[in-house]
Coordinates of C-alpha atoms in Angstrom, one line a residue:
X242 CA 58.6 -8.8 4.5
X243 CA 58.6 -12.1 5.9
X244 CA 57.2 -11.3 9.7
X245 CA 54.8 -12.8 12.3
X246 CA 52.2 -10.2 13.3
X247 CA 53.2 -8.5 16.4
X248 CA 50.7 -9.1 19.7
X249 CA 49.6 -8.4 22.9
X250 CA 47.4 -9.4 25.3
X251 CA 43.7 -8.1 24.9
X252 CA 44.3 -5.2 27.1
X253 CA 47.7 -5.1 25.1
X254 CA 49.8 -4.1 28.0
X255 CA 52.5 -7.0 26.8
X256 CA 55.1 -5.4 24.6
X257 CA 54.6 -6.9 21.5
X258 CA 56.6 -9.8 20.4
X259 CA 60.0 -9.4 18.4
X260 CA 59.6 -9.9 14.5
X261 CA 60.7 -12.7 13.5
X262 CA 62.0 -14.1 10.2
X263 CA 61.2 -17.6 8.9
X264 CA 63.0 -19.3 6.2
X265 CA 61.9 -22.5 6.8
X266 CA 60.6 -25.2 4.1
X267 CA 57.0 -24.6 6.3
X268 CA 55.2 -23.0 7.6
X269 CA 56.2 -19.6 5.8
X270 CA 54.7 -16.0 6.8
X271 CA 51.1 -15.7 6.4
X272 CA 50.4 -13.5 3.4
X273 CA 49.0 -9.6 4.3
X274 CA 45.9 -10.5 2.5
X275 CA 45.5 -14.3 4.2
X276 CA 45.9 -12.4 8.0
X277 CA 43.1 -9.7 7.6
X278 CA 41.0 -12.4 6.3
X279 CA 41.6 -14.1 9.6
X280 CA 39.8 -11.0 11.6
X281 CA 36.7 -11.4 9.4
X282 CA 33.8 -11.9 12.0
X283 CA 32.8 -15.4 12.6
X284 CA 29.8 -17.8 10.4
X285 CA 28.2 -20.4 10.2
X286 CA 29.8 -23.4 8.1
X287 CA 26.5 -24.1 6.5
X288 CA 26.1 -20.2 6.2
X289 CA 25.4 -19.1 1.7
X290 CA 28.2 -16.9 2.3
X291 CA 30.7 -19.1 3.2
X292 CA 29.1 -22.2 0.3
X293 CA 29.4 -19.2 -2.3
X294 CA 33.2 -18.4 -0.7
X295 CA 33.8 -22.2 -1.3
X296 CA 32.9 -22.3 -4.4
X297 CA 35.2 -19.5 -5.3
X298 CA 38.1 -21.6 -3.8
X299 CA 37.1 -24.5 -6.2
X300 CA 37.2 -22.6 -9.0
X301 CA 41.1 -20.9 -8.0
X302 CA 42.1 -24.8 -6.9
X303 CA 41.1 -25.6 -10.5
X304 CA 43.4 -23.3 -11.7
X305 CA 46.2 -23.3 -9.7
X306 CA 46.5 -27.4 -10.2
X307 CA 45.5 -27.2 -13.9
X308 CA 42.5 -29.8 -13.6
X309 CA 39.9 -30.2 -16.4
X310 CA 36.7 -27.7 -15.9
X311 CA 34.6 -29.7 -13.5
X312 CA 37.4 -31.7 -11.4
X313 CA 36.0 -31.7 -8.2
X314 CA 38.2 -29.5 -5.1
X315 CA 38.2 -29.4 -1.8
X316 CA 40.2 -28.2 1.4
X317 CA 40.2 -31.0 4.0
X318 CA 40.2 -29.4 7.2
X319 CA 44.0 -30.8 8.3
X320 CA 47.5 -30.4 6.9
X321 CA 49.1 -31.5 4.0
X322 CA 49.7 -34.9 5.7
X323 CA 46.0 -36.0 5.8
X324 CA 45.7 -34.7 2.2
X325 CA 47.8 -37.8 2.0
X326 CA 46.0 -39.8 4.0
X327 CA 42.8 -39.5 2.5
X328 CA 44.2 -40.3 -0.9
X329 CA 45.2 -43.9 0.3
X330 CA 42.1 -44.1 2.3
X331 CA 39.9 -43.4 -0.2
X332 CA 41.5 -45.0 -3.5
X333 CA 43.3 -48.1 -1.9
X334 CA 41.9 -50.8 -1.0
X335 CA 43.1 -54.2 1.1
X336 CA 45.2 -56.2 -1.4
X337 CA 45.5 -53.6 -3.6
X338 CA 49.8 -53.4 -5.3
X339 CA 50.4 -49.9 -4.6
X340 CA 53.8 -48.5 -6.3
X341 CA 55.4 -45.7 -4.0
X342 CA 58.3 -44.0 -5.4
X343 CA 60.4 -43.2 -2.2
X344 CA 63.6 -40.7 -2.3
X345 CA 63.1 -39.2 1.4
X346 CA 61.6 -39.1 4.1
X347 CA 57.7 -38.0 2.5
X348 CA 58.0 -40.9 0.2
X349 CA 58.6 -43.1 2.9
X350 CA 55.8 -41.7 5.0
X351 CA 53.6 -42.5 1.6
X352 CA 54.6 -45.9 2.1
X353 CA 53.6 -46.5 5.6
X354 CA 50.4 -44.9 5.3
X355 CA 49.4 -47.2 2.2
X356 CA 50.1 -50.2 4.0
X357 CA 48.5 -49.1 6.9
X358 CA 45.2 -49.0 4.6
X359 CA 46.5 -52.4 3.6
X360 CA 47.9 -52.0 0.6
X361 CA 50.2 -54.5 -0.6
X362 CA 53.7 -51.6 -1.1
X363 CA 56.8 -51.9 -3.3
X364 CA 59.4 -49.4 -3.9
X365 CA 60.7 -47.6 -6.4
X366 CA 64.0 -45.8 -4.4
X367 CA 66.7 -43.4 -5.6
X368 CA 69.5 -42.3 -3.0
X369 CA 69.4 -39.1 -1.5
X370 CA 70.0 -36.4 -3.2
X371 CA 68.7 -37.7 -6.5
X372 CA 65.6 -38.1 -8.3
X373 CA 63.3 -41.2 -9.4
X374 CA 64.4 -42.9 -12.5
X375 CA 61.3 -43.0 -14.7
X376 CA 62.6 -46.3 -16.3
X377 CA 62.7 -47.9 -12.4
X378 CA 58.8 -46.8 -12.5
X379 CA 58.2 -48.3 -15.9
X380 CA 60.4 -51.4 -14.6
X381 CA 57.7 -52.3 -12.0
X382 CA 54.0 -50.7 -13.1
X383 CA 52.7 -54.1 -13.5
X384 CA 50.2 -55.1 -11.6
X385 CA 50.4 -51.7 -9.8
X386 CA 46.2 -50.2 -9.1
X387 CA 48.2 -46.8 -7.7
X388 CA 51.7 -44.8 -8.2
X389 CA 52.5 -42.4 -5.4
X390 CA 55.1 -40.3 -6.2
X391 CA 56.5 -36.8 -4.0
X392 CA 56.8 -34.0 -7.0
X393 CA 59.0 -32.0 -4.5
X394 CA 60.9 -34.3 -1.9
X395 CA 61.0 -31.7 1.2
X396 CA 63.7 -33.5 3.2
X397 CA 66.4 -33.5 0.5
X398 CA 65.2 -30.7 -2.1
X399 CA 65.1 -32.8 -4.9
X400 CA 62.5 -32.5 -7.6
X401 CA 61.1 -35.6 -8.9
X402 CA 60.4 -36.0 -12.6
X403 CA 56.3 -36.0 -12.4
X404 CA 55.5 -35.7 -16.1
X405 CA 57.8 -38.5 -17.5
X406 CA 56.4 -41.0 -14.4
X407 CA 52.7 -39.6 -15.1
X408 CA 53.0 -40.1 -19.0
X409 CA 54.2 -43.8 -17.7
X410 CA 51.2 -44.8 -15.4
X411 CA 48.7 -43.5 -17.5
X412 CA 49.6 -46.1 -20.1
X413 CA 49.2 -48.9 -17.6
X414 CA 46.0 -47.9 -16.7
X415 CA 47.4 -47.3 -12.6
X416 CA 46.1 -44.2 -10.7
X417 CA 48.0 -41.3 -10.2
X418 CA 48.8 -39.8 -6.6
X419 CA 51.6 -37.2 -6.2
X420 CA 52.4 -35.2 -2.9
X421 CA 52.4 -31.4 -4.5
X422 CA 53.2 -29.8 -0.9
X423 CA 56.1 -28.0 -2.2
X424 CA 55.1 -27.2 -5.8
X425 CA 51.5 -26.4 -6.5
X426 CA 51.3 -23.0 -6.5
X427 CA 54.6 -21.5 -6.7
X428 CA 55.9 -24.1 -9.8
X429 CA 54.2 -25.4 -12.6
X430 CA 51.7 -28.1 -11.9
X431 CA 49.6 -29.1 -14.9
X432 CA 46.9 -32.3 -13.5
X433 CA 44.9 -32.7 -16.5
X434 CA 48.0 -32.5 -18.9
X435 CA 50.2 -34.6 -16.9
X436 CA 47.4 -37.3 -16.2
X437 CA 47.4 -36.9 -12.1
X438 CA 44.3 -38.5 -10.4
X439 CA 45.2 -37.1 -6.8
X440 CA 46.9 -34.2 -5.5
X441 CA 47.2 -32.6 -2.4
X442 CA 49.2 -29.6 -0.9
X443 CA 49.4 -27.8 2.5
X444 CA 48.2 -24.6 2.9
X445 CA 51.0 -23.5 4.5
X446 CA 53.3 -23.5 2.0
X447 CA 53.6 -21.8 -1.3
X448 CA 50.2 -20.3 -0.5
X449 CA 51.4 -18.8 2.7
X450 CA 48.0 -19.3 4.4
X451 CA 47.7 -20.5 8.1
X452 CA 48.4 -24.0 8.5
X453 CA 45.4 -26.4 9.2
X454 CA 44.0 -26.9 5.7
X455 CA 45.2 -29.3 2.6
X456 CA 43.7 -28.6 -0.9
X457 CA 42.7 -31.5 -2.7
X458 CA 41.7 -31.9 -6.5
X459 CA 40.7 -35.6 -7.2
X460 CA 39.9 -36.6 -10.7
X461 CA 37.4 -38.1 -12.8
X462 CA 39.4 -41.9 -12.8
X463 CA 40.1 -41.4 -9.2
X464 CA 36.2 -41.3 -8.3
X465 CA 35.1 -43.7 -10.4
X466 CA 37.8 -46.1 -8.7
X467 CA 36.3 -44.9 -5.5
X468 CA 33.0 -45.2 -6.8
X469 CA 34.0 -49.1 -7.2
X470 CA 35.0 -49.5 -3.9
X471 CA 34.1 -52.9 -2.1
X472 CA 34.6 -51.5 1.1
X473 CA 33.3 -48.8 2.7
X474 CA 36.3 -45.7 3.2
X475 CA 37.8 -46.7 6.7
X476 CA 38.9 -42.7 7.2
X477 CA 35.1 -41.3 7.8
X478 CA 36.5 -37.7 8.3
X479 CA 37.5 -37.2 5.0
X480 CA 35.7 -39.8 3.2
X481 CA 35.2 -38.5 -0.2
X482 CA 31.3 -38.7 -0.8
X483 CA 31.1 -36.9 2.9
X484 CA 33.0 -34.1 1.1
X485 CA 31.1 -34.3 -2.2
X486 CA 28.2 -33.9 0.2
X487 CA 29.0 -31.2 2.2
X488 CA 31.1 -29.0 -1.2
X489 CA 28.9 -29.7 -4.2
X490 CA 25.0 -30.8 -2.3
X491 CA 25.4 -28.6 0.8
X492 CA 24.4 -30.7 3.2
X493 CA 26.5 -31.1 6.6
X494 CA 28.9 -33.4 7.3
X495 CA 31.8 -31.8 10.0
X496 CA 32.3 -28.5 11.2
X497 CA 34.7 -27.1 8.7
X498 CA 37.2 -24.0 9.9
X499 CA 35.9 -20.9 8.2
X500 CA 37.9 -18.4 9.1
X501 CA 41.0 -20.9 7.7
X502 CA 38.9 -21.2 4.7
X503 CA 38.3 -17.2 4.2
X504 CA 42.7 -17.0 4.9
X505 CA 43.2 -19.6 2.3
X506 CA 41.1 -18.2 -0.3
X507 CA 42.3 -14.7 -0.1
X508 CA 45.7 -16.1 0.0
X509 CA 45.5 -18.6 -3.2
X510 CA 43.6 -15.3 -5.3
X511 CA 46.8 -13.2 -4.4
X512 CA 48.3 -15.9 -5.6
X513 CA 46.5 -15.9 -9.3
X514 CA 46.6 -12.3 -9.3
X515 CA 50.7 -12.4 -9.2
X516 CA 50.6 -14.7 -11.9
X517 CA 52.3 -18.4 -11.1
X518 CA 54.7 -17.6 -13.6
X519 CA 56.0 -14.9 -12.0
X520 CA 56.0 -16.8 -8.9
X521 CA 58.2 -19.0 -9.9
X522 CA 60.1 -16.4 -11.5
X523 CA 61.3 -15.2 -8.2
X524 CA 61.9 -18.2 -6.4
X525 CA 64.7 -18.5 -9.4
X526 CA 65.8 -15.7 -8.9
X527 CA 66.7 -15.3 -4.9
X528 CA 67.4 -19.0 -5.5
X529 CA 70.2 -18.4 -7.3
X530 CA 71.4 -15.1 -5.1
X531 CA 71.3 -16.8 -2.1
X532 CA 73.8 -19.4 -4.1
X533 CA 76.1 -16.8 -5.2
X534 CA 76.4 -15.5 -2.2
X535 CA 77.0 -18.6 -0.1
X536 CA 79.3 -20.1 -2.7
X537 CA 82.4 -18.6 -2.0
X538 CA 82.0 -19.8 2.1
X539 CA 81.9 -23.0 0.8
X540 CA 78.0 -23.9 0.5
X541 CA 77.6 -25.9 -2.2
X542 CA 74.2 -27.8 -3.9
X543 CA 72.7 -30.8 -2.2
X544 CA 71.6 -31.9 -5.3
X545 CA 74.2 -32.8 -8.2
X546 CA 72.3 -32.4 -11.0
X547 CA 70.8 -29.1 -11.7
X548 CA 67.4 -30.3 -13.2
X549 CA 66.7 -32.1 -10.5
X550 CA 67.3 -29.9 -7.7
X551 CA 63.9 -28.5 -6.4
X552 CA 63.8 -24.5 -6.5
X553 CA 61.3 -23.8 -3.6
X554 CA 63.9 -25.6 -0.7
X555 CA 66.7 -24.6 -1.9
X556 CA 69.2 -28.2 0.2
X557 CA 72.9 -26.9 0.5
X558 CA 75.5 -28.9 1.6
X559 CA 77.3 -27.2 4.6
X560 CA 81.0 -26.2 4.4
X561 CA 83.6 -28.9 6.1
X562 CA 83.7 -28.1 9.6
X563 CA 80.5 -25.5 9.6
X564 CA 79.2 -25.7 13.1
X565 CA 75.2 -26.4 12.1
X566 CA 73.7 -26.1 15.4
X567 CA 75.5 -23.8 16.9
X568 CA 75.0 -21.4 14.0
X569 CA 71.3 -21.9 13.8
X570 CA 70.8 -21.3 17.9
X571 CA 72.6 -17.8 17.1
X572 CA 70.6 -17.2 14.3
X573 CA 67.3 -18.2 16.4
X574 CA 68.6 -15.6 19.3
X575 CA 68.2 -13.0 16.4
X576 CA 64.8 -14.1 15.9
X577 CA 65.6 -15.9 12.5
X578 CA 65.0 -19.4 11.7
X579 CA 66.4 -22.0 9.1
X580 CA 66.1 -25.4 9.0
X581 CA 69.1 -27.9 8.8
X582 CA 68.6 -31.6 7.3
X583 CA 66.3 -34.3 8.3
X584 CA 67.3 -37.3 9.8
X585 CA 70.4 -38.9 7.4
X586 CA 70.9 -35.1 6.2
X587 CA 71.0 -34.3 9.9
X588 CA 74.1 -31.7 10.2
X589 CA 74.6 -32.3 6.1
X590 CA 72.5 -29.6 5.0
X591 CA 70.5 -26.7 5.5
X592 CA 67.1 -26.5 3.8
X593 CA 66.2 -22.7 2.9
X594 CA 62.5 -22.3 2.2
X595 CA 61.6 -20.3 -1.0
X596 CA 57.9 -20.9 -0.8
X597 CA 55.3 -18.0 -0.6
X598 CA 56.1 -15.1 1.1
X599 CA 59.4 -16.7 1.7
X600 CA 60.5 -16.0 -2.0
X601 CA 61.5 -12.7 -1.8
X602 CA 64.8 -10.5 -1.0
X603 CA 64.1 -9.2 2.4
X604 CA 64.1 -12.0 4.4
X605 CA 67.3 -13.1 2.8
X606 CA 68.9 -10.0 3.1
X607 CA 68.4 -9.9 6.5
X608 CA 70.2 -13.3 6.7
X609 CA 73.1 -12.2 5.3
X610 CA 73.4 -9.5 7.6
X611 CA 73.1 -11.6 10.4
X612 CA 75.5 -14.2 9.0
X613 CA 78.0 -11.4 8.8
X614 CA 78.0 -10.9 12.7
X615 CA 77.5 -14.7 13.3
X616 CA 80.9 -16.1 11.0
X617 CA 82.7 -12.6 11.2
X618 CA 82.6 -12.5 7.1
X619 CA 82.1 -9.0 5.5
X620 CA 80.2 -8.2 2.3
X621 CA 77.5 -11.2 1.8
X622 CA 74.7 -8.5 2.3
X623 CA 76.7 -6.6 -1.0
X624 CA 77.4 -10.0 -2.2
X625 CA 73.3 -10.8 -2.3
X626 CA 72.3 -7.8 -3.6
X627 CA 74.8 -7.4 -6.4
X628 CA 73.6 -10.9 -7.5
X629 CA 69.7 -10.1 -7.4
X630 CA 70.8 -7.4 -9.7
X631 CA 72.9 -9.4 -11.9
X632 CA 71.7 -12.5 -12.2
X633 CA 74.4 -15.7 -12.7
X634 CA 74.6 -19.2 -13.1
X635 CA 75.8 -21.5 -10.2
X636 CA 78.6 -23.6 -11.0
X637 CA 78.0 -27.2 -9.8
X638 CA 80.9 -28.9 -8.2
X639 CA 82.2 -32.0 -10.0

């Protein structure tokens, strides 16, 4: 079930607070396994247990981005935004033609942070609600020392076509950044095979670990480029020999947080232990439930084209008329929160999270319940289970 912990105070005379269900596209529940992690008693940074429990967390980062044997991981101790940062900070340089494929609004923010390091930016766009053309990329790689590209666009739930852009930069000899926030983990994600050089994630997301931590794998290209930088990093926080340093020679460079690090790595293992392919499996599979049972109210998919629609926030355009905010305040007042579109999709969409803990039948069901007081319409609650039980494909609108 999809529930913040109840609390108290310490002398835990408060009641304790109302569950609550989030089916947001992040942060989703903390995993069972991630929260007792959290009560382990407090050690050192520099501490061998906690090197020994990094090293652990290298080794599951390995193989839940599908790097070569020895790419060097990491967890930089912010969110899934300044695993973005440090990519341009680290592998761009002042003058450098950095290609940024922007569909939404975490392409954009790619953008702004690359010229912010200086970069000299160009853009590959696609209009909302649809993914990159890999010919646009081919149409403009020369010249280009990076590609950024968002595998899962957040804001519009579109999924961008990584493995026919990656196959394209490696041939030009660019590096390879993609934003894997809502994909690594919970869809498939293959580094080495695809060619990335940088990926990043939050930990927050398909994980369902505590926020406060982005997962990093870096490859071999992408060192050496930073190897050959002619200026020092500018970001000295997550400078990548200061995290070499500190991950692979043991020797200090910032406090880390870690009991974050302890959450996330009991998290990602319960995450290997389900498998990722059954992971995605059931993200499919409420996915298309939740569809059914929407369909008929007059919900109907964001994204046209059905390959390109991103399965772990499920966008759905909102029937003519559907009063968004009002709808979400009652739903809040019930202590359930969904997320509606981001600023053009603003009152377009909503954006169900199916990441983590999210994926999973409960939360929905308890949705649907509430949806059925909220609109007045009977049966969605039947309606959702009879479609996890017999699974159907979603017509798409023409």
């Amino acid at each position: 079930m999809l529930f913040l912990t109840p609390f108290g105070t310490l002398t835990g005379m408060l009641d304790a607070t109302p569950e609550h269900t989030l089916l947001t596209p992040g942060p989703t529940p903390i995993h069972p396994r991630a929260m007792q992690a959290l009560t382990r008693p407090m050690l050192g940074h520099m501490d061998p247990e906690v090197f020994a429990l990094n090293r652990e967390i290298q080794a599951d980062l390995r193989a839940m981005y599908g790097t070569e044997a020895h790419t060097f991981t990491a967890l930089l101790a912010g969110t899934g935004s300044l695993g973005m940062e440090a990519g341009f900070a680290n592998l761009v340089e002042p003058g450098d033609d950095v290609l940024v494929c922007a569909n939404g609004s975490f392409g954009r923010r790619m953008a702004e942070m690359a010229a912010r390091y200086g970069a000299h930016v160009r853009l590959v766009t696609a209009p909302l609600g649809q993914a990159i053309n890999p010919d646009d990329v081919a149409a403009q790689l020369d010249g280009a020392k990076m590609v950024a590209v968002v595998h899962g666009e957040t804001s519009t739930g579109v999924l961008n076509p990584v493995p026919e852009i990656a196959r394209l930069v490696r041939q030009s000899g660019a590096l390879l950044t993609v934003d894997a926030v809502t994909t690594a983990g919970m869809e498939p994600f293959h580094m080495a095979q695809w060619g990335v050089d940088y990926a990043y994630t939050g930990a927050q997301k398909c994980l369902s670990a505590p926020p406060g931590l982005a997962p990093v794998a870096i490859s071999e290209r992408a060192l050496a480029r930073f190897a050959d930088r002619r200026t020092p990093t500018p970001l000295w926080y997550c400078d990548f020999q200061g995290l070499r340093d500190y991950w692979e020679d043991h020797s200090y460079h910032h406090t880390v947080p870690v009991n974050l690090h302890y959450a996330l790595h009991a998290a990602l293992r319960a995450a290997l232990d389900e498998g990722l392919e059954a992971r995605q499996q059931r993200v499919q599979e409420v996915g298309v439930a939740i569809q059914a049972t929407l369909a008929p109210l007059g919900f109907t998919p964001y994204v046209h084209r059905p390959e390109d629609r991103l399965p772990t926030v499920l966008a759905l355009r909102l029937p003519e008329g559907f009063d968004d905010a009002g709808v979400r305040a009652a739903l809040r007042e019930q202590h359930i929160s969904v997320t509606g579109g981001l600023g053009p999709t603003a009152g377009l969409i909503w954006r169900l999270g199916l990441m983590g803990e999210t994926a999973r039948p409960a939360p929905y069901l308890i949705l649907m319940r509430a949806l059925e007081r909220i609109l007045g319409e009977r049966g969605l609650a039947d309606r959702f289970l009879s479609a996890l039980n017999e699974p159907q494909e979603i017509a798409v609108p023409a």
